[in-house]
Amino acid sequence: MTAALLAASCVLTVQFRHRTDHPEASPPAVQAAPASPGAGIPARSGPLHFERIGNPARTVARDRHGTVIATFTDGARTAVLTGPSRTFAEPRTTDARVVTKDWVRLLPKAWARGAEQSDWFKTWLRSRLGSRDPDILATAFDYIAGAPARTTAAGVTYSGAARYTPSTTSDSGRARQGKPRMGSDFYDYLGIPWTFPDAVTRRPEKDRARSVDSSGYVRLVYGYRSGFPLNSRDSPAGSGLQRTPDAIAHGRLGVPVIPLTDRRPAVIQQLQPGDLVFFGTRELPGGRIGHIGIYLGLDTADHPRFISSRKNAGGPTMGDKGGTSRLDGDGYYAQGLRAARRL
């Protein structure tokens, strides 16, 4: 059901739903069964028509009026479905609002041409079309300032306002000595140890509770909450989302909708909500990617807007504190945009 969030001057229309104590690292694989060529999947308004288009290669589903109601990209698990309209906003830091009918869902497996004829897909699509269950975008807003805390039956707080990684100073205000601290990952936010598929267990640091850096935030939203597999570290081995923005940008997961370059891309119209966007930053010279966010779509002023967890804003935001959350114009992040991937 749709709930309205009004807290700490943050107004957001999203859907909230309790997750299980330990979400699966990856949805179980479903055996695909062939269907007869051209078999339709009925929607409420009638059978759907599937059409192939390019840049990137994908399949779109149209209703009987010719309206696109779903998009499936070859090699990606991210699907965008048309659903009820909702508004994402963060008045604490911006006047911008994103009003959208796009709902970002994860398929059980990466899309391949012709998958619309599979039984597993027909079952999946029937259960998702028109669904108001929280999607990737709604889940991302579970962590902005003012978002209410929610706890599992085991007592783990799995959503609620997040902060950015704590500073490198001690409780007494003195700078910590020794090895610089890395950013906070999703298990730091949760405050629980996490064992990854490679049997590596990561343990949280106490002062990092409710904290995530930019890639930790993406791993929290896409991985822990939504079921995309996760790696324990930056490594070409494994099939999960890696730890840092640079490794994810250079990785092989999903589809590069904007290929990685050393300059701002000239065209970004191929982006769709849910895409991961990557930025070069002052902190990481030499062309390395230092920041990652989730593309939301166009705001009501037709500016492409994203959400991310960043230091100067103190945590996840779609707002303009510490840099405008837009991909156009002359702002820091607009000029730092270097790539985009569709998981």
PDB file of C-alpha atoms in Angstrom, residues 148-255:
ATOM      1  CA  PRO A 148      11.320   5.945   9.945  1.00  0.00           C
ATOM      2  CA  ALA A 149      13.302   3.068  11.416  1.00  0.00           C
ATOM      3  CA  ARG A 150      12.029  -0.465  10.850  1.00  0.00           C
ATOM      4  CA  THR A 151      13.270  -3.549  12.608  1.00  0.00           C
ATOM      5  CA  THR A 152      13.191  -7.271  11.824  1.00  0.00           C
ATOM      6  CA  ALA A 153      11.793  -9.834  14.228  1.00  0.00           C
ATOM      7  CA  ALA A 154      15.386 -10.528  15.257  1.00  0.00           C
ATOM      8  CA  GLY A 155      15.827  -6.902  16.311  1.00  0.00           C
ATOM      9  CA  VAL A 156      17.974  -5.751  13.371  1.00  0.00           C
ATOM     10  CA  THR A 157      17.174  -2.233  12.176  1.00  0.00           C
ATOM     11  CA  TYR A 158      17.056  -2.670   8.409  1.00  0.00           C
ATOM     12  CA  SER A 159      15.760   0.755   7.331  1.00  0.00           C
ATOM     13  CA  GLY A 160      15.650   4.312   8.603  1.00  0.00           C
ATOM     14  CA  ALA A 161      17.737   7.462   8.188  1.00  0.00           C
ATOM     15  CA  ALA A 162      21.356   6.641   7.378  1.00  0.00           C
ATOM     16  CA  ARG A 163      24.440   8.787   7.856  1.00  0.00           C
ATOM     17  CA  TYR A 164      27.642   8.805   5.853  1.00  0.00           C
ATOM     18  CA  THR A 165      30.771   7.047   7.131  1.00  0.00           C
ATOM     19  CA  PRO A 166      31.985   8.427  10.498  1.00  0.00           C
ATOM     20  CA  SER A 167      35.001  10.707  10.465  1.00  0.00           C
ATOM     21  CA  THR A 168      38.494   9.424  11.157  1.00  0.00           C
ATOM     22  CA  THR A 169      38.625  11.216  14.512  1.00  0.00           C
ATOM     23  CA  SER A 170      38.324   9.423  17.826  1.00  0.00           C
ATOM     24  CA  ASP A 171      35.659  10.073  20.445  1.00  0.00           C
ATOM     25  CA  SER A 172      38.044  12.485  22.164  1.00  0.00           C
ATOM     26  CA  GLY A 173      38.403  14.508  18.976  1.00  0.00           C
ATOM     27  CA  ARG A 174      41.970  13.388  18.224  1.00  0.00           C
ATOM     28  CA  ALA A 175      42.777  12.048  14.779  1.00  0.00           C
ATOM     29  CA  ARG A 176      43.061   8.277  14.591  1.00  0.00           C
ATOM     30  CA  GLN A 177      46.542   6.946  13.933  1.00  0.00           C
ATOM     31  CA  GLY A 178      47.585   4.185  11.579  1.00  0.00           C
ATOM     32  CA  LYS A 179      45.820   2.855   8.512  1.00  0.00           C
ATOM     33  CA  PRO A 180      43.124   5.147   7.089  1.00  0.00           C
ATOM     34  CA  ARG A 181      39.614   3.819   7.609  1.00  0.00           C
ATOM     35  CA  MET A 182      37.621   2.575   4.669  1.00  0.00           C
ATOM     36  CA  GLY A 183      33.993   3.555   4.118  1.00  0.00           C
ATOM     37  CA  SER A 184      30.983   1.898   5.722  1.00  0.00           C
ATOM     38  CA  ASP A 185      29.245  -1.023   4.015  1.00  0.00           C
ATOM     39  CA  PHE A 186      25.698  -2.346   4.397  1.00  0.00           C
ATOM     40  CA  TYR A 187      26.602  -4.666   7.289  1.00  0.00           C
ATOM     41  CA  ASP A 188      27.959  -1.628   9.172  1.00  0.00           C
ATOM     42  CA  TYR A 189      24.565   0.020   8.803  1.00  0.00           C
ATOM     43  CA  LEU A 190      22.842  -3.157  10.037  1.00  0.00           C
ATOM     44  CA  GLY A 191      25.339  -3.679  12.847  1.00  0.00           C
ATOM     45  CA  ILE A 192      25.632  -7.426  12.241  1.00  0.00           C
ATOM     46  CA  PRO A 193      28.324  -9.764  10.832  1.00  0.00           C
ATOM     47  CA  TRP A 194      27.719 -10.893   7.266  1.00  0.00           C
ATOM     48  CA  THR A 195      29.045 -14.046   5.599  1.00  0.00           C
ATOM     49  CA  PHE A 196      29.370 -13.817   1.813  1.00  0.00           C
ATOM     50  CA  PRO A 197      29.174 -16.667  -0.738  1.00  0.00           C
ATOM     51  CA  ASP A 198      33.000 -16.973  -0.718  1.00  0.00           C
ATOM     52  CA  ALA A 199      32.778 -17.793   3.036  1.00  0.00           C
ATOM     53  CA  VAL A 200      34.397 -14.476   4.024  1.00  0.00           C
ATOM     54  CA  THR A 201      32.715 -12.941   7.072  1.00  0.00           C
ATOM     55  CA  ARG A 202      32.790  -9.169   7.542  1.00  0.00           C
ATOM     56  CA  ARG A 203      32.121  -7.702  10.975  1.00  0.00           C
ATOM     57  CA  PRO A 204      30.773  -4.204  11.628  1.00  0.00           C
ATOM     58  CA  GLU A 205      32.502  -1.567  13.704  1.00  0.00           C
ATOM     59  CA  LYS A 206      30.339  -0.253  16.513  1.00  0.00           C
ATOM     60  CA  ASP A 207      30.647   3.429  15.621  1.00  0.00           C
ATOM     61  CA  ARG A 208      29.558   2.746  12.037  1.00  0.00           C
ATOM     62  CA  ALA A 209      26.007   1.702  12.945  1.00  0.00           C
ATOM     63  CA  ARG A 210      23.429   3.310  10.612  1.00  0.00           C
ATOM     64  CA  SER A 211      26.251   4.403   8.247  1.00  0.00           C
ATOM     65  CA  VAL A 212      26.842   3.730   4.539  1.00  0.00           C
ATOM     66  CA  ASP A 213      29.179   5.268   1.985  1.00  0.00           C
ATOM     67  CA  SER A 214      28.076   5.583  -1.642  1.00  0.00           C
ATOM     68  CA  SER A 215      28.747   1.988  -2.727  1.00  0.00           C
ATOM     69  CA  GLY A 216      27.664   0.622   0.661  1.00  0.00           C
ATOM     70  CA  TYR A 217      24.337   2.365   0.094  1.00  0.00           C
ATOM     71  CA  VAL A 218      23.935   0.789  -3.347  1.00  0.00           C
ATOM     72  CA  ARG A 219      24.778  -2.626  -1.846  1.00  0.00           C
ATOM     73  CA  LEU A 220      22.251  -2.033   0.927  1.00  0.00           C
ATOM     74  CA  VAL A 221      19.458  -1.134  -1.522  1.00  0.00           C
ATOM     75  CA  TYR A 222      20.215  -3.557  -4.359  1.00  0.00           C
ATOM     76  CA  GLY A 223      21.814  -6.349  -2.350  1.00  0.00           C
ATOM     77  CA  TYR A 224      20.571  -6.766   1.209  1.00  0.00           C
ATOM     78  CA  ARG A 225      17.114  -5.333   0.575  1.00  0.00           C
ATOM     79  CA  SER A 226      16.421  -6.436  -3.005  1.00  0.00           C
ATOM     80  CA  GLY A 227      18.357  -9.686  -3.372  1.00  0.00           C
ATOM     81  CA  PHE A 228      21.113  -8.858  -5.868  1.00  0.00           C
ATOM     82  CA  PRO A 229      24.207 -11.020  -5.053  1.00  0.00           C
ATOM     83  CA  LEU A 230      27.126  -9.331  -3.310  1.00  0.00           C
ATOM     84  CA  ASN A 231      30.883  -9.903  -3.305  1.00  0.00           C
ATOM     85  CA  SER A 232      32.891  -9.626  -0.098  1.00  0.00           C
ATOM     86  CA  ARG A 233      35.584  -7.569  -1.824  1.00  0.00           C
ATOM     87  CA  ASP A 234      36.729  -6.047  -5.104  1.00  0.00           C
ATOM     88  CA  SER A 235      37.593  -9.127  -7.108  1.00  0.00           C
ATOM     89  CA  PRO A 236      36.934 -10.333 -10.662  1.00  0.00           C
ATOM     90  CA  ALA A 237      35.925 -13.654  -9.101  1.00  0.00           C
ATOM     91  CA  GLY A 238      32.339 -14.135  -8.001  1.00  0.00           C
ATOM     92  CA  SER A 239      29.092 -12.973  -9.565  1.00  0.00           C
ATOM     93  CA  GLY A 240      28.137 -10.316  -7.041  1.00  0.00           C
ATOM     94  CA  LEU A 241      28.200  -6.551  -6.749  1.00  0.00           C
ATOM     95  CA  GLN A 242      31.712  -5.473  -5.793  1.00  0.00           C
ATOM     96  CA  ARG A 243      32.652  -3.226  -2.901  1.00  0.00           C
ATOM     97  CA  THR A 244      33.865   0.082  -4.387  1.00  0.00           C
ATOM     98  CA  PRO A 245      32.475   2.420  -7.065  1.00  0.00           C
ATOM     99  CA  ASP A 246      35.612   1.996  -9.185  1.00  0.00           C
ATOM    100  CA  ALA A 247      35.377  -1.804  -9.174  1.00  0.00           C
ATOM    101  CA  ILE A 248      31.655  -1.779  -9.987  1.00  0.00           C
ATOM    102  CA  ALA A 249      32.232   0.687 -12.841  1.00  0.00           C
ATOM    103  CA  HIS A 250      34.993  -1.511 -14.304  1.00  0.00           C
ATOM    104  CA  GLY A 251      33.170  -4.780 -13.589  1.00  0.00           C
ATOM    105  CA  ARG A 252      31.235  -7.126 -15.833  1.00  0.00           C
ATOM    106  CA  LEU A 253      27.851  -7.106 -14.108  1.00  0.00           C
ATOM    107  CA  GLY A 254      24.892  -5.859 -16.084  1.00  0.00           C
ATOM    108  CA  VAL A 255      25.053  -3.660 -19.178  1.00  0.00           C
TER     109      VAL A 255
END
